[in-house]
PDB file of C-alpha atoms in Angstrom:
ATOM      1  CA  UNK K1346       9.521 -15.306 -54.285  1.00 79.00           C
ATOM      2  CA  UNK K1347       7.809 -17.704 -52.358  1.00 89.00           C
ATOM      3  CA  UNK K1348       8.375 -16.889 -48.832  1.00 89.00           C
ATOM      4  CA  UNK K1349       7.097 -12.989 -50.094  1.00 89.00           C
ATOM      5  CA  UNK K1350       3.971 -14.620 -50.881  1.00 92.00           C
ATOM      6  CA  UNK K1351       3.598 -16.435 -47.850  1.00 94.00           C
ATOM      7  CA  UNK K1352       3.946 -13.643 -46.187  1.00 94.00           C
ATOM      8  CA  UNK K1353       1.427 -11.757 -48.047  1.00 94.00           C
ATOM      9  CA  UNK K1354      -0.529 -14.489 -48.044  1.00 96.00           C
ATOM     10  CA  UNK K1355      -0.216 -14.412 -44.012  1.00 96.00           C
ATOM     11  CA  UNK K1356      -1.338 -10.786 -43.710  1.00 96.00           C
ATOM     12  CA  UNK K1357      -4.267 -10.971 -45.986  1.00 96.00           C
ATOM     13  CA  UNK K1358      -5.895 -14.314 -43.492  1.00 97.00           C
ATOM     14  CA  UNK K1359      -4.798 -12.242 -40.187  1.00 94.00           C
ATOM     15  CA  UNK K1360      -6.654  -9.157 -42.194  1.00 95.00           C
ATOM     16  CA  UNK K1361      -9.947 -11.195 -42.770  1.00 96.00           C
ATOM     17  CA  UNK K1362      -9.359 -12.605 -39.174  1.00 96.00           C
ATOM     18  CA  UNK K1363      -9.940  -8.639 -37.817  1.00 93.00           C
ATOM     19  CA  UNK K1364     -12.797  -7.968 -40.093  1.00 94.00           C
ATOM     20  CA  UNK K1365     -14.202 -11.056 -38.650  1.00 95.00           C
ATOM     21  CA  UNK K1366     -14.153 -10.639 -35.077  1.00 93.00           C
ATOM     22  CA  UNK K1367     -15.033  -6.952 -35.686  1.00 92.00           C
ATOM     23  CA  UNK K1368     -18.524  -8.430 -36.713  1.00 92.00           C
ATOM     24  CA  UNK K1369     -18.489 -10.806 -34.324  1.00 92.00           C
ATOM     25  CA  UNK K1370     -22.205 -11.239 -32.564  1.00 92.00           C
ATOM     26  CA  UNK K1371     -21.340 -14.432 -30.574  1.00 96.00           C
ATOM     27  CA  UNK K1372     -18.398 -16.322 -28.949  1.00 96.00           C
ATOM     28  CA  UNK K1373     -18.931 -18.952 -32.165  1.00 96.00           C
ATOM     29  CA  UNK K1374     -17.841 -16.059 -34.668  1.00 96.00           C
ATOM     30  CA  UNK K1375     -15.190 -15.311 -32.161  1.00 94.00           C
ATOM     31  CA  UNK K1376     -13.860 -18.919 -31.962  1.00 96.00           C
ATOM     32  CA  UNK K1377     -13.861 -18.942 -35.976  1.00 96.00           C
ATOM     33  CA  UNK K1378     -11.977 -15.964 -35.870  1.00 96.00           C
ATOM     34  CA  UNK K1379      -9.501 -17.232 -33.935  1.00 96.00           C
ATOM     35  CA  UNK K1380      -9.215 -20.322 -36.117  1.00 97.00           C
ATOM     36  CA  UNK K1381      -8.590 -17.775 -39.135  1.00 97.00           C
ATOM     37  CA  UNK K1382      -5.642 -15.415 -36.899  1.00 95.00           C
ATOM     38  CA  UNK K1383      -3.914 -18.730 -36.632  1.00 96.00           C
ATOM     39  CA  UNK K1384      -3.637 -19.742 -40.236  1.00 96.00           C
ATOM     40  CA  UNK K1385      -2.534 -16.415 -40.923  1.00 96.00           C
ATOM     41  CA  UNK K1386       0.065 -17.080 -38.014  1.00 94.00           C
ATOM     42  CA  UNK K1387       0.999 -20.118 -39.739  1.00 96.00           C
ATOM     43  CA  UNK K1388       2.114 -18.819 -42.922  1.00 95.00           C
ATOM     44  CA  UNK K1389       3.671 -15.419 -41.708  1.00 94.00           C
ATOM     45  CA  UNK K1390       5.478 -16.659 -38.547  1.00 92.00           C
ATOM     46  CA  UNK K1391       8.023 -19.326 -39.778  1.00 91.00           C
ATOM     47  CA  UNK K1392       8.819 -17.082 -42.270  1.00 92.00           C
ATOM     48  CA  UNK K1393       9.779 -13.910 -40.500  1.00 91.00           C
ATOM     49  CA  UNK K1394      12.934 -15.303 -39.048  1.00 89.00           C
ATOM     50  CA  UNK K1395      13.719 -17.081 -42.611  1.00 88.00           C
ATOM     51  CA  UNK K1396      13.501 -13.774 -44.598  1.00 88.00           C
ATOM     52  CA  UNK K1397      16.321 -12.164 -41.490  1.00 88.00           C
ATOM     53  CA  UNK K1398      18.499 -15.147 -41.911  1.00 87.00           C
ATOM     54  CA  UNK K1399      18.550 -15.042 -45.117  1.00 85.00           C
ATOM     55  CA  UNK K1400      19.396 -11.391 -45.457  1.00 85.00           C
ATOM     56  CA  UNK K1401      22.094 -10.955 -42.959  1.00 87.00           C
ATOM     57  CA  UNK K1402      25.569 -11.063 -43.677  1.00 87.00           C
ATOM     58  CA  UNK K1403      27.390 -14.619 -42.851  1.00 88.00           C
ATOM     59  CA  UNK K1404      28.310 -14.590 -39.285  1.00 92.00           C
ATOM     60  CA  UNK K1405      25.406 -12.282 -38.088  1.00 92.00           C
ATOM     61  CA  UNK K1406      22.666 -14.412 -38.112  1.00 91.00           C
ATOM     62  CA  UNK K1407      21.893 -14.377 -34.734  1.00 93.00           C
ATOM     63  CA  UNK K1408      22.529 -10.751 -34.401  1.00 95.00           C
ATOM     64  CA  UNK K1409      19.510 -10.112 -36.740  1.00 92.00           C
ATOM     65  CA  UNK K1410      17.121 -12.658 -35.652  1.00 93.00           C
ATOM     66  CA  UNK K1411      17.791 -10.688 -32.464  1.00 95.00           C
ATOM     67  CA  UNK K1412      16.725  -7.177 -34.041  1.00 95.00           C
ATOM     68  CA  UNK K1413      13.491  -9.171 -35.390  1.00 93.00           C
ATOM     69  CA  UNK K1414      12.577 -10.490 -32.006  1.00 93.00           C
ATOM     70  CA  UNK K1415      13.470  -6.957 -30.553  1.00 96.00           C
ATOM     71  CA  UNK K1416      10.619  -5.291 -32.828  1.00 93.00           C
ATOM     72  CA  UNK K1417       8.195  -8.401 -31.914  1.00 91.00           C
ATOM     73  CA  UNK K1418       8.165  -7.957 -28.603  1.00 95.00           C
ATOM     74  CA  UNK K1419       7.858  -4.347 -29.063  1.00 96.00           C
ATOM     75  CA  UNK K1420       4.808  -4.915 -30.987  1.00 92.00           C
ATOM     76  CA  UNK K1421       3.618  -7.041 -28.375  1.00 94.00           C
ATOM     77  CA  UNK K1422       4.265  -4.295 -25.968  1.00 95.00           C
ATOM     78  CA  UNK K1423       2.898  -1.266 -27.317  1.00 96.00           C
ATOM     79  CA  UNK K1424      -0.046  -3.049 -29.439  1.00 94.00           C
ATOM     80  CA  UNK K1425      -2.082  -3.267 -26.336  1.00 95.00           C
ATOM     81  CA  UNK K1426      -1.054   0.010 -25.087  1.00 97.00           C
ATOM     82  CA  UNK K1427      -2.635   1.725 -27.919  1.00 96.00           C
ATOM     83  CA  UNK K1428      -5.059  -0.986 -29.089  1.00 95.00           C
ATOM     84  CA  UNK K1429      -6.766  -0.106 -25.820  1.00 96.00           C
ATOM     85  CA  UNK K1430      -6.266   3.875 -25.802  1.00 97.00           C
ATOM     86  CA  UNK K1431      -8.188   3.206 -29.261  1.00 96.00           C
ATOM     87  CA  UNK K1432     -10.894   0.802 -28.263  1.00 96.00           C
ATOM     88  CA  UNK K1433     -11.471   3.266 -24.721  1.00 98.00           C
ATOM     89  CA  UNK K1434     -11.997   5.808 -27.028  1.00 98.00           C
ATOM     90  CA  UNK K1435     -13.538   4.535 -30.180  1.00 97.00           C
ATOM     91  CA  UNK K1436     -14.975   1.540 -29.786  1.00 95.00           C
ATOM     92  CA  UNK K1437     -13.645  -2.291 -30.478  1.00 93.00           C
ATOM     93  CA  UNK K1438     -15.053  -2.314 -33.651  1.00 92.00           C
ATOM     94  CA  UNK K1439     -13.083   0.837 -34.743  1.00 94.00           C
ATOM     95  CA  UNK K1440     -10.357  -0.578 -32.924  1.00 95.00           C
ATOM     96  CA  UNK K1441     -10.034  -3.526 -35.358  1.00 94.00           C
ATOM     97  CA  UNK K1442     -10.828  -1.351 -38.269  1.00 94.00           C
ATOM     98  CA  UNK K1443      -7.805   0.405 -38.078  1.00 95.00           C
ATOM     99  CA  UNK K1444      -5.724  -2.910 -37.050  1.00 93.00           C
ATOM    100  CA  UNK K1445      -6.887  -4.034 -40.305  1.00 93.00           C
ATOM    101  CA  UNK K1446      -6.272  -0.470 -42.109  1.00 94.00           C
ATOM    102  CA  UNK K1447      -2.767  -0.761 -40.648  1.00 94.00           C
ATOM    103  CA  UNK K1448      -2.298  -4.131 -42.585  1.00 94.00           C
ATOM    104  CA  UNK K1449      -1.612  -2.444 -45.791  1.00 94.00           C
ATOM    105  CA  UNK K1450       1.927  -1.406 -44.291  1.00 94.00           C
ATOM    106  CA  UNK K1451       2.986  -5.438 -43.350  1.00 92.00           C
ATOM    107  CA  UNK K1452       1.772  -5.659 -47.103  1.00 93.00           C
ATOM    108  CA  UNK K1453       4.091  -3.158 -48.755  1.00 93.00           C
ATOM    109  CA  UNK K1454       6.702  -3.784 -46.694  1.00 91.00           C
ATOM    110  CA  UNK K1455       6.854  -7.232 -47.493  1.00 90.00           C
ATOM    111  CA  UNK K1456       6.491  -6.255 -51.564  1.00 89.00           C
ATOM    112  CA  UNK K1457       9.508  -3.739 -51.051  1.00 88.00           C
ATOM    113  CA  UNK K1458      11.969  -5.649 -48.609  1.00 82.00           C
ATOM    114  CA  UNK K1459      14.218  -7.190 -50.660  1.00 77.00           C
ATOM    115  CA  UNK K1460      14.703  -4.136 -53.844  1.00 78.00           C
ATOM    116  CA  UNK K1461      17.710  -2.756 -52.902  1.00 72.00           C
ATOM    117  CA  UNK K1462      19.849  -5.692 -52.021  1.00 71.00           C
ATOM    118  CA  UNK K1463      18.230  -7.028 -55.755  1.00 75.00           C
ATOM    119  CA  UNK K1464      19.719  -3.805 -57.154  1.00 76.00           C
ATOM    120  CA  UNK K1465      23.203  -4.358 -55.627  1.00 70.00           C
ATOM    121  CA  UNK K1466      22.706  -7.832 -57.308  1.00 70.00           C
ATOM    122  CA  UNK K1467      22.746  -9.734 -54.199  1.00 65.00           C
ATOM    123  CA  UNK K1468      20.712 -12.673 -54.338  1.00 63.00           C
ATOM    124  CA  UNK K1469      19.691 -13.956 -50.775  1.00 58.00           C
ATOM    125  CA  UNK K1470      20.709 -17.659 -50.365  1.00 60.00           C
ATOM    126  CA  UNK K1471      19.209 -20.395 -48.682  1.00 58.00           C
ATOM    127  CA  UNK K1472      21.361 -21.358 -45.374  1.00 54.00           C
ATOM    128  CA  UNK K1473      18.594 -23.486 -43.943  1.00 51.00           C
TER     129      UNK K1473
END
């Protein structure tokens, strides 16, 4: 599937991003760190919202894309919260070790999504 790729694809640059900017000496490795979070972006964002369109039932489109930007901004809202407990605590560089550690779960997540509606023999189509 190519958008599961993407995806995957997505997670693995914003990975590399973290371990970048976790060795990150001067503002120029910071700056090329930040060039390498937004090709990840690139890839995984657009195709977030394509994966929940996709899967929802006819009619409820906009129901799910709701759900998915529901759990964003959650992310946006606790990921601070705790990113800062950790680097308080710990230490930045820690900090982004375990952002990156947590990166296998966006991984196998993306590899699993889609099993059990292949099981049931529903095949997600294209409504874009």
């Amino acid at each position: 599937n190519k958008i599961k790729m993407q995806i995957i694809i997505g997670i693995i640059i914003f990975s590399i991003s973290y371990i970048v900017v976790s060795f990150a000496g001067s503002f120029t490795m910071f700056i090329v760190a930040m060039v390498i979070v937004t090709f990840g972006e690139m890839f995984v964002w657009p195709a977030v919202p394509t994966i929940a369109s996709q899967l929802s039932p006819k009619g409820r489109e906009g129901f799910y894309q709701g759900i998915v930007n529901s759990f964003a901004t959650m992310g946006r809202m606790f990921g601070p919260f705790f990113g800062g407990i950790l680097a308080d605590q710990y230490g930045m560089q820690v900090m982004l070790f375990i952002l990156t550690a947590f990166m296998i779960i966006p991984i196998i997540t993306s590899l699993l999504y889609d099993r059990p509606i292949k099981k049931a023999g529903y095949q997600p189509e294209s409504r874009l």
